[in-house]
Tab-separated table of C-alpha atoms and ligand atoms in Angstrom:
chain	number	residue	atom	x	y	z
A	1	MET	CA	-17.737	-12.638	-32.375
A	2	VAL	CA	-15.754	-9.792	-30.753
A	3	ALA	CA	-11.972	-9.999	-31.361
A	4	LYS	CA	-9.686	-10.723	-28.362
A	5	PRO	CA	-7.769	-7.758	-27.042
A	6	PRO	CA	-4.429	-7.377	-28.854
A	7	LEU	CA	-1.523	-9.477	-27.537
A	8	VAL	CA	1.384	-7.673	-25.924
A	9	PRO	CA	4.490	-8.443	-28.041
A	10	HIS	CA	7.277	-10.856	-27.125
A	11	ALA	CA	5.176	-13.725	-25.587
A	12	LYS	CA	7.281	-16.935	-25.616
A	13	PRO	CA	5.837	-20.352	-26.237
A	14	LEU	CA	4.568	-22.069	-22.999
A	15	ILE	CA	5.892	-19.409	-20.614
A	16	GLY	CA	4.248	-16.433	-22.290
A	17	HIS	CA	5.339	-13.190	-20.626
A	18	ILE	CA	6.306	-14.722	-17.241
A	19	LEU	CA	10.061	-14.128	-17.681
A	20	ASN	CA	9.559	-10.515	-18.769
A	21	ILE	CA	7.358	-9.924	-15.729
A	22	TRP	CA	9.785	-11.522	-13.352
A	23	GLN	CA	12.852	-9.772	-14.739
A	24	ASP	CA	11.535	-6.267	-14.699
A	25	PRO	CA	7.868	-5.983	-13.835
A	26	LEU	CA	7.787	-2.176	-13.896
A	27	LYS	CA	9.355	-2.071	-17.325
A	28	PHE	CA	7.123	-4.785	-18.574
A	29	PHE	CA	3.845	-3.179	-17.438
A	30	SER	CA	4.942	0.281	-18.589
A	31	SER	CA	5.908	-0.809	-22.066
A	32	ALA	CA	2.904	-3.239	-22.331
A	33	ALA	CA	0.685	-0.257	-21.536
A	34	ARG	CA	1.574	1.135	-25.006
A	35	THR	CA	-0.042	-1.842	-26.757
A	36	ALA	CA	-3.670	-0.794	-26.178
A	37	PRO	CA	-5.982	0.446	-23.403
A	38	LEU	CA	-6.963	-3.195	-22.893
A	39	SER	CA	-4.384	-5.748	-24.062
A	40	ARG	CA	-3.786	-9.434	-23.626
A	41	ILE	CA	-0.759	-10.960	-21.829
A	42	LYS	CA	0.171	-14.612	-21.507
A	43	ILE	CA	0.736	-15.995	-18.006
A	44	GLY	CA	2.304	-19.293	-19.088
A	45	TRP	CA	-0.094	-20.609	-21.738
A	46	LYS	CA	-3.100	-18.852	-20.240
A	47	ASP	CA	-4.543	-15.557	-21.419
A	48	ALA	CA	-4.933	-12.674	-18.986
A	49	CYS	CA	-5.823	-9.055	-19.638
A	50	LEU	CA	-3.961	-5.867	-18.885
A	51	ILE	CA	-5.784	-2.562	-18.291
A	52	SER	CA	-3.604	0.448	-19.136
A	53	ASN	CA	-6.285	3.184	-19.248
A	54	HIS	CA	-7.522	4.986	-16.154
A	55	GLU	CA	-11.158	5.057	-17.258
A	56	LEU	CA	-11.282	1.329	-17.831
A	57	LEU	CA	-9.625	0.775	-14.487
A	58	TYR	CA	-12.179	2.953	-12.777
A	59	GLN	CA	-14.926	1.016	-14.521
A	60	ILE	CA	-13.874	-2.302	-13.092
A	61	LEU	CA	-13.311	-0.874	-9.582
A	62	VAL	CA	-16.461	1.209	-9.296
A	63	PRO	CA	-19.494	0.776	-11.628
A	64	ASP	CA	-18.682	-2.799	-12.619
A	65	ALA	CA	-17.191	-3.883	-9.239
A	66	LYS	CA	-19.893	-6.600	-8.818
A	67	LYS	CA	-18.823	-8.314	-12.028
A	68	TYR	CA	-15.386	-9.220	-10.646
A	69	ASP	CA	-13.831	-10.888	-7.647
A	70	LYS	CA	-10.305	-10.185	-6.477
A	71	GLY	CA	-8.604	-12.923	-8.395
A	72	ILE	CA	-5.357	-14.752	-8.492
A	73	GLN	CA	-2.964	-12.488	-6.511
A	74	TYR	CA	-5.407	-12.364	-3.640
A	75	GLU	CA	-5.955	-16.084	-3.690
A	76	ARG	CA	-2.249	-16.494	-3.106
A	77	ALA	CA	-2.523	-14.268	-0.011
A	78	ARG	CA	-5.179	-16.403	1.653
A	79	ALA	CA	-2.678	-18.688	3.393
A	80	MET	CA	-1.482	-15.532	5.281
A	81	LEU	CA	-4.653	-13.487	5.708
A	82	GLY	CA	-7.505	-15.969	5.623
A	83	ASN	CA	-10.852	-14.241	5.196
A	84	GLY	CA	-9.716	-10.902	6.689
A	85	VAL	CA	-11.388	-7.800	5.220
A	86	LEU	CA	-8.873	-7.472	2.436
A	87	LEU	CA	-9.769	-10.837	0.987
A	88	ALA	CA	-13.285	-11.410	2.180
A	89	GLU	CA	-15.897	-11.417	-0.585
A	90	GLY	CA	-19.638	-10.774	-0.757
A	91	ASP	CA	-21.749	-10.441	2.415
A	92	LEU	CA	-18.881	-11.134	4.789
A	93	HIS	CA	-16.867	-8.281	3.272
A	94	PHE	CA	-19.873	-5.988	3.392
A	95	ARG	CA	-20.479	-6.725	7.107
A	96	GLN	CA	-16.873	-6.516	8.221
A	97	ARG	CA	-16.186	-3.301	6.236
A	98	ARG	CA	-19.328	-1.662	7.646
A	99	LEU	CA	-18.375	-2.736	11.186
A	100	MET	CA	-14.781	-1.341	10.873
A	101	GLN	CA	-15.371	1.752	8.778
A	102	PRO	CA	-16.043	4.143	11.674
A	103	MET	CA	-12.569	3.385	13.061
A	104	PHE	CA	-11.077	4.865	9.875
A	105	ASN	CA	-13.163	7.987	9.419
A	106	LYS	CA	-11.539	11.312	10.069
A	107	PRO	CA	-12.677	11.745	13.692
A	108	SER	CA	-11.209	8.362	14.677
A	109	VAL	CA	-7.992	9.106	12.812
A	110	ASN	CA	-7.773	12.245	14.969
A	111	ASP	CA	-7.559	9.935	17.954
A	112	TYR	CA	-4.506	8.127	16.441
A	113	ILE	CA	-2.509	11.351	15.854
A	114	ASP	CA	-0.950	11.309	19.325
A	115	ALA	CA	0.501	7.838	18.849
A	116	MET	CA	1.645	8.642	15.296
A	117	HIS	CA	3.362	11.812	16.480
A	118	THR	CA	4.952	10.174	19.542
A	119	TYR	CA	6.467	7.314	17.574
A	120	SER	CA	7.631	9.470	14.682
A	121	THR	CA	9.198	12.032	17.123
A	122	ALA	CA	11.045	9.203	18.878
A	123	MET	CA	12.297	7.979	15.468
A	124	VAL	CA	13.650	11.348	14.335
A	125	GLU	CA	15.155	12.051	17.734
A	126	SER	CA	16.993	8.749	17.653
A	127	TRP	CA	18.797	10.054	14.530
A	128	ALA	CA	20.495	12.863	16.435
A	129	GLY	CA	24.241	12.894	15.719
A	130	ARG	CA	23.968	10.597	12.661
A	131	ASP	CA	25.078	11.879	9.298
A	132	VAL	CA	23.422	9.142	7.196
A	133	VAL	CA	20.250	7.163	7.891
A	134	GLU	CA	18.924	4.268	5.885
A	135	LEU	CA	15.313	5.444	5.758
A	136	TYR	CA	13.195	2.530	4.598
A	137	PRO	CA	13.809	0.240	7.634
A	138	GLU	CA	13.214	3.142	9.983
A	139	PHE	CA	9.805	3.804	8.347
A	140	TYR	CA	9.011	0.111	8.377
A	141	ARG	CA	9.521	-0.029	12.140
A	142	LEU	CA	7.478	3.159	12.601
A	143	ALA	CA	4.529	2.045	10.493
A	144	THR	CA	4.443	-1.445	12.135
A	145	ARG	CA	4.360	0.051	15.629
A	146	VAL	CA	1.771	2.691	14.725
A	147	VAL	CA	-0.769	0.413	13.103
A	148	ILE	CA	-0.702	-2.192	15.904
A	149	ASP	CA	-0.715	0.344	18.697
A	150	THR	CA	-3.519	2.520	17.293
A	151	LEU	CA	-5.827	-0.256	16.183
A	152	PHE	CA	-5.006	-3.006	18.735
A	153	SER	CA	-3.613	-1.068	21.671
A	154	THR	CA	-0.478	-3.202	21.665
A	155	GLU	CA	3.015	-1.882	22.029
A	156	MET	CA	5.190	-4.229	20.050
A	157	SER	CA	8.651	-5.258	21.370
A	158	ASP	CA	11.707	-4.520	19.242
A	159	ALA	CA	12.142	-8.255	18.579
A	160	ASP	CA	8.583	-8.602	17.293
A	161	VAL	CA	8.972	-5.603	15.054
A	162	GLU	CA	12.156	-6.988	13.584
A	163	LEU	CA	10.424	-10.329	12.943
A	164	VAL	CA	7.726	-8.532	10.941
A	165	ARG	CA	10.388	-6.561	9.054
A	166	GLU	CA	12.312	-9.659	8.180
A	167	LYS	CA	9.421	-11.971	7.313
A	168	MET	CA	6.709	-9.812	5.881
A	169	PRO	CA	8.605	-8.826	2.693
A	170	ILE	CA	9.282	-12.579	2.038
A	171	VAL	CA	5.568	-13.262	2.220
A	172	ILE	CA	4.481	-10.246	0.152
A	173	SER	CA	6.999	-10.760	-2.625
A	174	GLY	CA	6.132	-14.514	-2.600
A	175	ILE	CA	2.458	-13.673	-3.065
A	176	GLU	CA	3.380	-11.273	-5.897
A	177	LYS	CA	5.466	-13.901	-7.681
A	178	ARG	CA	2.858	-16.508	-7.292
A	179	GLY	CA	0.241	-14.129	-8.746
A	180	ALA	CA	2.086	-14.236	-12.077
A	181	LEU	CA	2.180	-18.060	-12.315
A	182	PRO	CA	-0.247	-20.795	-13.284
A	183	PRO	CA	-2.042	-22.112	-10.153
A	184	ARG	CA	0.022	-24.083	-7.646
A	185	LEU	CA	3.069	-24.451	-9.928
A	186	PHE	CA	5.169	-22.847	-7.244
A	187	ASP	CA	3.788	-24.735	-4.339
A	188	ILE	CA	4.598	-28.203	-5.661
A	189	ILE	CA	8.239	-27.437	-6.240
A	190	PRO	CA	10.158	-27.694	-2.912
A	191	THR	CA	12.652	-24.883	-3.556
A	192	SER	CA	14.331	-23.029	-0.725
A	193	GLU	CA	12.356	-19.917	-1.742
A	194	ASN	CA	9.205	-21.901	-1.361
A	195	ARG	CA	10.166	-23.190	2.067
A	196	ALA	CA	11.121	-19.686	3.160
A	197	PHE	CA	7.711	-18.383	1.976
A	198	HIS	CA	5.731	-20.948	3.967
A	199	SER	CA	7.848	-20.654	7.106
A	200	ALA	CA	7.571	-16.822	7.027
A	201	ILE	CA	3.759	-17.197	6.935
A	202	ALA	CA	3.914	-19.651	9.836
A	203	ASP	CA	6.123	-17.326	11.888
A	204	LEU	CA	3.957	-14.289	11.271
A	205	ARG	CA	0.731	-16.124	12.037
A	206	ALA	CA	2.341	-17.474	15.269
A	207	LEU	CA	3.334	-13.878	16.203
A	208	GLY	CA	-0.215	-12.676	15.460
A	209	ASP	CA	-1.677	-15.472	17.520
A	210	ARG	CA	0.446	-14.540	20.565
A	211	LEU	CA	-0.233	-10.773	20.225
A	212	VAL	CA	-4.022	-11.328	19.823
A	213	ASP	CA	-4.037	-13.579	22.940
A	214	ASP	CA	-2.132	-10.981	24.937
A	215	ARG	CA	-4.403	-8.254	23.760
A	216	LEU	CA	-7.596	-10.165	24.515
A	217	ARG	CA	-6.307	-11.016	28.019
A	218	ALA	CA	-5.355	-7.327	28.631
A	219	ASP	CA	-8.861	-6.246	27.657
A	220	ARG	CA	-10.443	-8.638	30.099
A	221	ALA	CA	-8.123	-7.492	32.843
A	222	SER	CA	-8.275	-3.671	32.386
A	223	GLY	CA	-11.065	-2.660	30.028
A	224	ALA	CA	-8.576	-0.852	27.789
A	225	ARG	CA	-9.642	2.040	25.527
A	226	ALA	CA	-11.942	1.189	22.632
A	227	ASP	CA	-10.039	0.132	19.563
A	228	LEU	CA	-10.566	-2.045	16.477
A	229	MET	CA	-10.309	-5.164	18.604
A	230	ASN	CA	-13.250	-3.951	20.746
A	231	VAL	CA	-15.235	-3.256	17.609
A	232	LEU	CA	-14.655	-6.899	16.479
A	233	THR	CA	-15.338	-8.454	19.834
A	234	ASP	CA	-17.680	-6.310	21.983
A	235	THR	CA	-21.000	-6.776	20.228
A	236	ASP	CA	-24.400	-8.069	21.068
A	237	ASP	CA	-25.117	-8.687	17.396
A	238	GLU	CA	-25.172	-12.418	16.822
A	239	VAL	CA	-24.058	-12.299	13.172
A	240	THR	CA	-21.084	-10.086	14.048
A	241	ARG	CA	-20.136	-12.450	16.878
A	242	LYS	CA	-20.306	-15.407	14.551
A	243	ASP	CA	-18.265	-13.660	11.877
A	244	ASN	CA	-15.619	-12.739	14.406
A	245	ASP	CA	-14.641	-15.971	16.016
A	246	ARG	CA	-11.076	-16.323	17.268
A	247	ALA	CA	-9.771	-17.421	13.814
A	248	GLN	CA	-11.286	-14.390	12.108
A	249	ILE	CA	-9.879	-12.034	14.733
A	250	LEU	CA	-6.391	-13.394	13.919
A	251	ASN	CA	-7.102	-12.953	10.167
A	252	GLU	CA	-8.115	-9.343	10.763
A	253	PHE	CA	-5.099	-8.653	12.934
A	254	LEU	CA	-2.767	-10.001	10.284
A	255	THR	CA	-4.606	-8.079	7.580
A	256	PHE	CA	-3.976	-4.820	9.324
A	257	LEU	CA	-0.406	-5.763	10.220
A	258	THR	CA	0.210	-6.528	6.580
A	259	ALA	CA	-1.707	-3.577	5.057
A	260	GLY	CA	-0.300	-1.100	7.541
A	261	SER	CA	3.363	-2.216	7.460
A	262	GLU	CA	4.011	-2.842	3.807
A	263	THR	CA	2.552	0.285	2.276
A	264	THR	CA	3.072	3.465	4.294
A	265	PRO	CA	6.863	3.003	4.740
A	266	SER	CA	7.267	2.851	1.002
A	267	ALA	CA	5.182	6.048	0.625
A	268	MET	CA	7.237	7.843	3.244
A	269	ALA	CA	10.547	6.694	1.806
A	270	TRP	CA	9.664	7.816	-1.774
A	271	CYS	CA	8.419	11.148	-0.485
A	272	CYS	CA	11.690	11.743	1.360
A	273	TYR	CA	13.746	10.528	-1.605
A	274	LEU	CA	12.015	13.038	-3.854
A	275	LEU	CA	12.454	15.874	-1.390
A	276	ALA	CA	16.142	15.012	-1.099
A	277	ARG	CA	16.415	14.939	-4.927
A	278	HIS	CA	14.662	18.339	-5.140
A	279	PRO	CA	16.228	20.600	-2.518
A	280	GLU	CA	14.350	23.673	-3.686
A	281	ILE	CA	10.936	21.984	-3.087
A	282	GLN	CA	12.221	20.643	0.208
A	283	GLU	CA	13.054	24.236	1.350
A	284	GLU	CA	9.715	25.523	0.180
A	285	LEU	CA	7.956	22.786	2.144
A	286	ARG	CA	10.126	23.368	5.177
A	287	ALA	CA	8.938	26.951	5.159
A	288	GLU	CA	5.347	25.721	5.198
A	289	VAL	CA	5.787	23.296	8.139
A	290	THR	CA	8.254	25.301	10.235
A	291	GLY	CA	6.285	26.580	13.130
A	292	PHE	CA	3.473	24.082	12.695
A	293	ASP	CA	3.033	22.960	16.259
A	294	MET	CA	1.904	19.293	16.280
A	295	ASP	CA	1.255	19.286	20.014
A	296	ALA	CA	-0.978	22.334	19.913
A	297	ASN	CA	-2.593	22.067	16.423
A	298	GLY	CA	-2.062	18.531	15.240
A	299	SER	CA	-5.506	17.584	13.961
A	300	VAL	CA	-6.589	15.849	10.749
A	301	GLN	CA	-8.119	19.120	9.577
A	302	ALA	CA	-5.022	21.181	10.248
A	303	ILE	CA	-2.662	18.678	8.690
A	304	PHE	CA	-4.828	18.340	5.571
A	305	GLY	CA	-4.798	22.142	5.503
A	306	LEU	CA	-1.041	22.250	4.738
A	307	PRO	CA	-1.327	22.590	0.954
A	308	LEU	CA	2.225	21.956	-0.180
A	309	LEU	CA	2.694	19.036	2.147
A	310	GLN	CA	-0.445	17.406	0.739
A	311	ALA	CA	0.641	18.137	-2.859
A	312	VAL	CA	4.120	16.637	-2.249
A	313	ILE	CA	2.633	13.440	-0.785
A	314	LYS	CA	0.150	13.207	-3.600
A	315	GLU	CA	2.802	13.687	-6.282
A	316	SER	CA	5.008	11.018	-4.660
A	317	LEU	CA	2.103	8.629	-4.488
A	318	ARG	CA	1.488	9.298	-8.156
A	319	LEU	CA	5.063	8.609	-9.195
A	320	TYR	CA	5.627	5.714	-6.753
A	321	PRO	CA	2.362	4.155	-5.753
A	322	PRO	CA	3.248	1.533	-3.044
A	323	VAL	CA	0.516	-0.826	-4.284
A	324	TRP	CA	1.754	-0.589	-7.821
A	325	ALA	CA	-0.032	-3.548	-9.511
A	326	LEU	CA	-3.209	-5.440	-8.686
A	327	GLY	CA	-5.898	-7.394	-10.409
A	328	ARG	CA	-9.449	-8.596	-10.543
A	329	ARG	CA	-11.120	-11.648	-12.132
A	330	THR	CA	-14.378	-11.728	-14.165
A	331	LEU	CA	-17.207	-13.640	-12.571
A	332	GLY	CA	-19.293	-14.122	-15.728
A	333	THR	CA	-18.933	-13.015	-19.357
A	334	THR	CA	-18.066	-9.308	-19.004
A	335	SER	CA	-17.798	-6.487	-21.504
A	336	LEU	CA	-14.764	-4.276	-21.114
A	337	GLY	CA	-13.258	-1.742	-23.546
A	338	GLY	CA	-15.229	-3.158	-26.502
A	339	HIS	CA	-14.263	-6.768	-25.777
A	340	GLU	CA	-16.182	-9.718	-24.239
A	341	LEU	CA	-14.105	-11.351	-21.536
A	342	PRO	CA	-15.006	-14.958	-20.698
A	343	PRO	CA	-15.766	-15.877	-17.039
A	344	GLY	CA	-12.654	-16.410	-14.961
A	345	THR	CA	-10.509	-13.954	-17.014
A	346	GLN	CA	-7.729	-12.473	-14.856
A	347	VAL	CA	-7.460	-8.719	-15.410
A	348	PHE	CA	-4.224	-7.058	-14.200
A	349	TYR	CA	-3.531	-3.324	-13.977
A	350	SER	CA	-0.491	-1.332	-12.959
A	351	VAL	CA	-1.295	1.883	-11.195
A	352	TYR	CA	2.406	2.771	-11.599
A	353	ALA	CA	2.021	2.750	-15.397
A	354	ILE	CA	-1.440	4.351	-15.401
A	355	GLN	CA	-0.353	7.264	-13.149
A	356	ARG	CA	2.497	8.011	-15.543
A	357	ASP	CA	0.270	8.091	-18.669
A	358	GLU	CA	1.575	10.956	-20.851
A	359	SER	CA	-1.878	11.520	-22.362
A	360	VAL	CA	-3.018	12.577	-18.891
A	361	TYR	CA	0.029	14.086	-17.123
A	362	GLU	CA	2.441	16.450	-18.878
A	363	ASP	CA	6.044	15.547	-17.929
A	364	PRO	CA	4.657	12.319	-16.402
A	365	ASP	CA	7.976	11.180	-14.916
A	366	GLU	CA	8.796	14.525	-13.365
A	367	PHE	CA	8.184	15.362	-9.689
A	368	LYS	CA	6.031	18.485	-9.886
A	369	PRO	CA	3.895	18.756	-6.720
A	370	ARG	CA	2.650	22.166	-7.784
A	371	ARG	CA	0.599	20.552	-10.532
A	372	TRP	CA	-1.891	19.606	-7.805
A	373	LEU	CA	-2.086	23.182	-6.524
A	374	ASP	CA	-1.997	25.260	-9.702
A	375	ASP	CA	-4.900	23.541	-11.439
A	376	PRO	CA	-6.335	20.788	-9.216
A	377	LYS	CA	-9.353	20.131	-11.517
A	378	LYS	CA	-7.097	19.478	-14.506
A	379	TYR	CA	-6.544	15.773	-13.766
A	380	PRO	CA	-9.444	13.373	-13.743
A	381	ARG	CA	-10.080	11.712	-10.425
A	382	THR	CA	-9.867	8.313	-12.161
A	383	ALA	CA	-6.168	8.944	-13.103
A	384	PHE	CA	-4.960	9.045	-9.491
A	385	LEU	CA	-5.818	5.773	-7.764
A	386	PRO	CA	-3.050	4.731	-5.310
A	387	PHE	CA	-5.676	3.726	-2.770
A	388	GLY	CA	-7.982	2.089	-5.279
A	389	ALA	CA	-11.627	3.088	-5.613
A	390	GLY	CA	-15.149	1.843	-4.974
A	391	VAL	CA	-16.309	-0.555	-2.334
A	392	ARG	CA	-12.845	-2.188	-2.069
A	393	ASN	CA	-10.915	1.034	-1.761
A	394	CYS	CA	-8.277	1.352	0.987
A	395	ILE	CA	-10.000	1.637	4.359
A	396	GLY	CA	-6.806	3.142	5.754
A	397	GLU	CA	-6.440	5.975	3.272
A	398	HIS	CA	-6.951	8.841	5.777
A	399	PHE	CA	-4.914	6.932	8.384
A	400	ALA	CA	-2.016	6.539	5.968
A	401	TRP	CA	-2.181	10.088	4.636
A	402	ILE	CA	-2.008	11.523	8.178
A	403	GLU	CA	0.725	9.095	9.247
A	404	ILE	CA	2.901	9.995	6.226
A	405	SER	CA	2.245	13.753	6.799
A	406	ILE	CA	3.300	13.599	10.398
A	407	ALA	CA	6.499	11.638	9.663
A	408	VAL	CA	7.557	14.033	6.853
A	409	LEU	CA	6.671	17.097	8.982
A	410	ASN	CA	8.742	15.841	11.898
A	411	ILE	CA	11.734	15.144	9.730
A	412	LEU	CA	11.623	18.513	7.905
A	413	GLN	CA	11.287	20.424	11.179
A	414	ARG	CA	14.632	18.888	12.309
A	415	TYR	CA	16.701	17.868	9.332
A	416	GLN	CA	17.731	18.774	5.839
A	417	MET	CA	17.784	15.639	3.670
A	418	ALA	CA	20.222	15.117	0.826
A	419	LEU	CA	21.249	12.277	-1.449
A	420	GLN	CA	24.833	11.000	-1.705
A	421	PRO	CA	26.700	12.363	-4.784
A	422	GLY	CA	25.546	10.404	-7.825
A	423	GLN	CA	23.063	8.327	-5.831
A	424	GLN	CA	20.510	6.428	-7.912
A	425	VAL	CA	17.542	4.782	-6.233
A	426	PRO	CA	15.825	2.349	-8.617
A	427	PRO	CA	12.440	1.095	-7.396
A	428	ALA	CA	12.150	-2.599	-6.682
A	429	ALA	CA	8.683	-3.911	-7.530
A	430	MET	CA	8.304	-7.119	-5.562
A	431	GLY	CA	5.304	-6.751	-3.342
A	432	ALA	CA	5.124	-3.026	-2.512
A	433	LEU	CA	7.094	-0.629	-4.610
A	434	VAL	CA	10.126	-0.059	-2.457
A	435	PRO	CA	13.403	1.783	-2.873
A	436	GLY	CA	16.377	-0.483	-2.889
A	437	ALA	CA	18.908	1.060	-0.557
A	438	LEU	CA	17.991	4.597	0.470
A	439	PRO	CA	20.743	6.090	2.639
A	440	ILE	CA	19.916	9.789	3.146
A	441	ARG	CA	22.350	12.365	4.409
A	442	LEU	CA	20.975	14.437	7.269
A	443	ARG	CA	21.957	17.889	8.470
A	444	ALA	CA	20.257	19.378	11.551
A	445	VAL	CA	18.122	22.350	10.684
A	446	VAL	CA	19.420	25.494	12.310
A	447	PRO	CA	16.414	27.148	14.055
A	448	ARG	CA	15.536	30.517	12.521
B	1	HEM	C1	0.255	4.629	1.461
B	1	HEM	C2	-0.295	3.624	2.148
B	1	HEM	C3	-1.350	2.719	1.531
B	1	HEM	C4	-1.620	2.426	0.256
B	1	HEM	C5	-0.997	2.994	-1.027
B	1	HEM	C6	-2.713	1.498	0.280
B	1	HEM	C7	-3.329	0.948	-0.856
B	1	HEM	C8	-4.409	0.176	-0.861
B	1	HEM	C9	-5.152	-0.267	-2.049
B	1	HEM	C10	-4.763	0.078	-3.470
B	1	HEM	C11	-6.187	-1.038	-1.617
B	1	HEM	C12	-7.267	-1.645	-2.492
B	1	HEM	C13	-6.899	-3.020	-3.033
B	1	HEM	C14	-7.819	-3.437	-4.112
B	1	HEM	O1	-8.495	-2.644	-4.729
B	1	HEM	O2	-7.816	-4.623	-4.375
B	1	HEM	C15	-6.080	-1.099	-0.211
B	1	HEM	C16	-6.984	-1.839	0.562
B	1	HEM	C17	-6.903	-1.953	1.963
B	1	HEM	N1	-6.046	-1.218	2.744
B	1	HEM	FE1	-4.656	0.050	2.188
B	1	HEM	N2	-3.052	1.250	1.564
B	1	HEM	C18	-2.268	1.962	2.406
B	1	HEM	C19	-2.298	1.983	3.751
B	1	HEM	C20	-3.104	1.279	4.552
B	1	HEM	C21	-3.153	1.345	5.979
B	1	HEM	C22	-2.265	2.223	6.861
B	1	HEM	C23	-4.157	0.460	6.374
B	1	HEM	C24	-4.600	0.183	7.806
B	1	HEM	C25	-4.442	0.945	8.792
B	1	HEM	C26	-4.685	-0.132	5.252
B	1	HEM	C27	-5.680	-1.130	5.200
B	1	HEM	C28	-6.290	-1.609	4.073
B	1	HEM	C29	-7.338	-2.609	4.102
B	1	HEM	C30	-7.877	-3.297	5.323
B	1	HEM	C31	-7.700	-2.784	2.764
B	1	HEM	C32	-8.842	-3.708	2.272
B	1	HEM	C33	-10.156	-2.929	2.164
B	1	HEM	C34	-11.326	-3.684	1.640
B	1	HEM	O3	-11.179	-4.590	0.807
B	1	HEM	O4	-12.467	-3.393	2.073
B	1	HEM	N3	-4.058	0.421	4.114
B	1	HEM	N4	-5.043	-0.363	0.243
């Protein structure tokens, strides 16, 4: 008999660690990480595991991926996303991912650069004359418009964007909370939070339904440019057609709306916060991007060729990974870290805690973008996983990276960013890792 992984301290009878997770999830996962590389936590009276070591995390995501399904958090998301590619398992996932992948490779991302640049230029130009801008909502609007325009050729109205901004965080934080509770406990209690969660899902699915209908009608009328919708619908392949009935198209639309709107704004906001907190790095980066002409040279290759910009984004994704905690569930009896996990064991991991592991990163809590330039081979690939890894890694990784780069570049070319005196910006970890309030002081850059 192999001993169970050690229990993280302070589990309470019946509720286990639920209160600790709810009260301060980042603190809980970060301090629990010190228990052992693989430890045990109590979700109510049930055992779950917590991975706090990057090699074990890589093991479940890459070589052992087939031994796990996506588990409890993802099940809670099904009411919103159905069988979209984020939640699909097995053959359906394989087929949908293969079908969509070309739309996210670098040459396709090149085609999205115009839209990303146009929307982000409009955003920064709308700040003219303002001293202070609350960044996160601005980035949320930007990312929502970009993902739906590039992938579904749909320009969203202001009212629709605001609906997403209002309702999506309710859904995502509701899913996150439900992921840390015994099955269905939430759903049988008719609290106002519960009602808000279900009505937000209904509102977003209704919005998706309307936009999908409009888009399909527009395609029939005008033969619009090829986009992800065309990839899903224009096919002679019978299996692809069957997979992508109208219900599945809505699931995919909502999957990309969710994945694209909840993550990149958080990454952009943390990146700008860190630059505002470190004016010397901001100036160094401004020197790199000043004179970079997006209209003439804005390609994936050229943008990835800006070393400090990429290092700054990488370091902010290390410190503040938007998708900060996730999980998997064992399908059969599975060996992990010297333990045998029974079938159905929920395994959680916090990329936030893992990417601040002091045995890997010196000064793990410090913003030091140059660490990625001075000795890029120093850090194991497995210790930087904000986009996941393996067959379920983020399909939108290049998309997101370029979108964030363009937004940051456009801001730095026009404005100096600064924090308010004494301003603290604690991360809120419900759903994506977002800054609470993030008012940033802006000063127009004087052209050299
Ligand atoms: C900074 C921004 C982003 C971050 C940090 C991020 C992070 C992630 C992570 C960690 C996963 C893997 C989940 C898992 O292993 O269970 C994932 C999956 C996914 N992401 Fe992203 N994401 C970002 C932006 C985007 C964007 C912009 C899109 C779409 C344009 C997107 C679409 C997806 C999809 C569809 C999946 C599911 C892939 C699959 O299961 O095959 N993401 N993302």
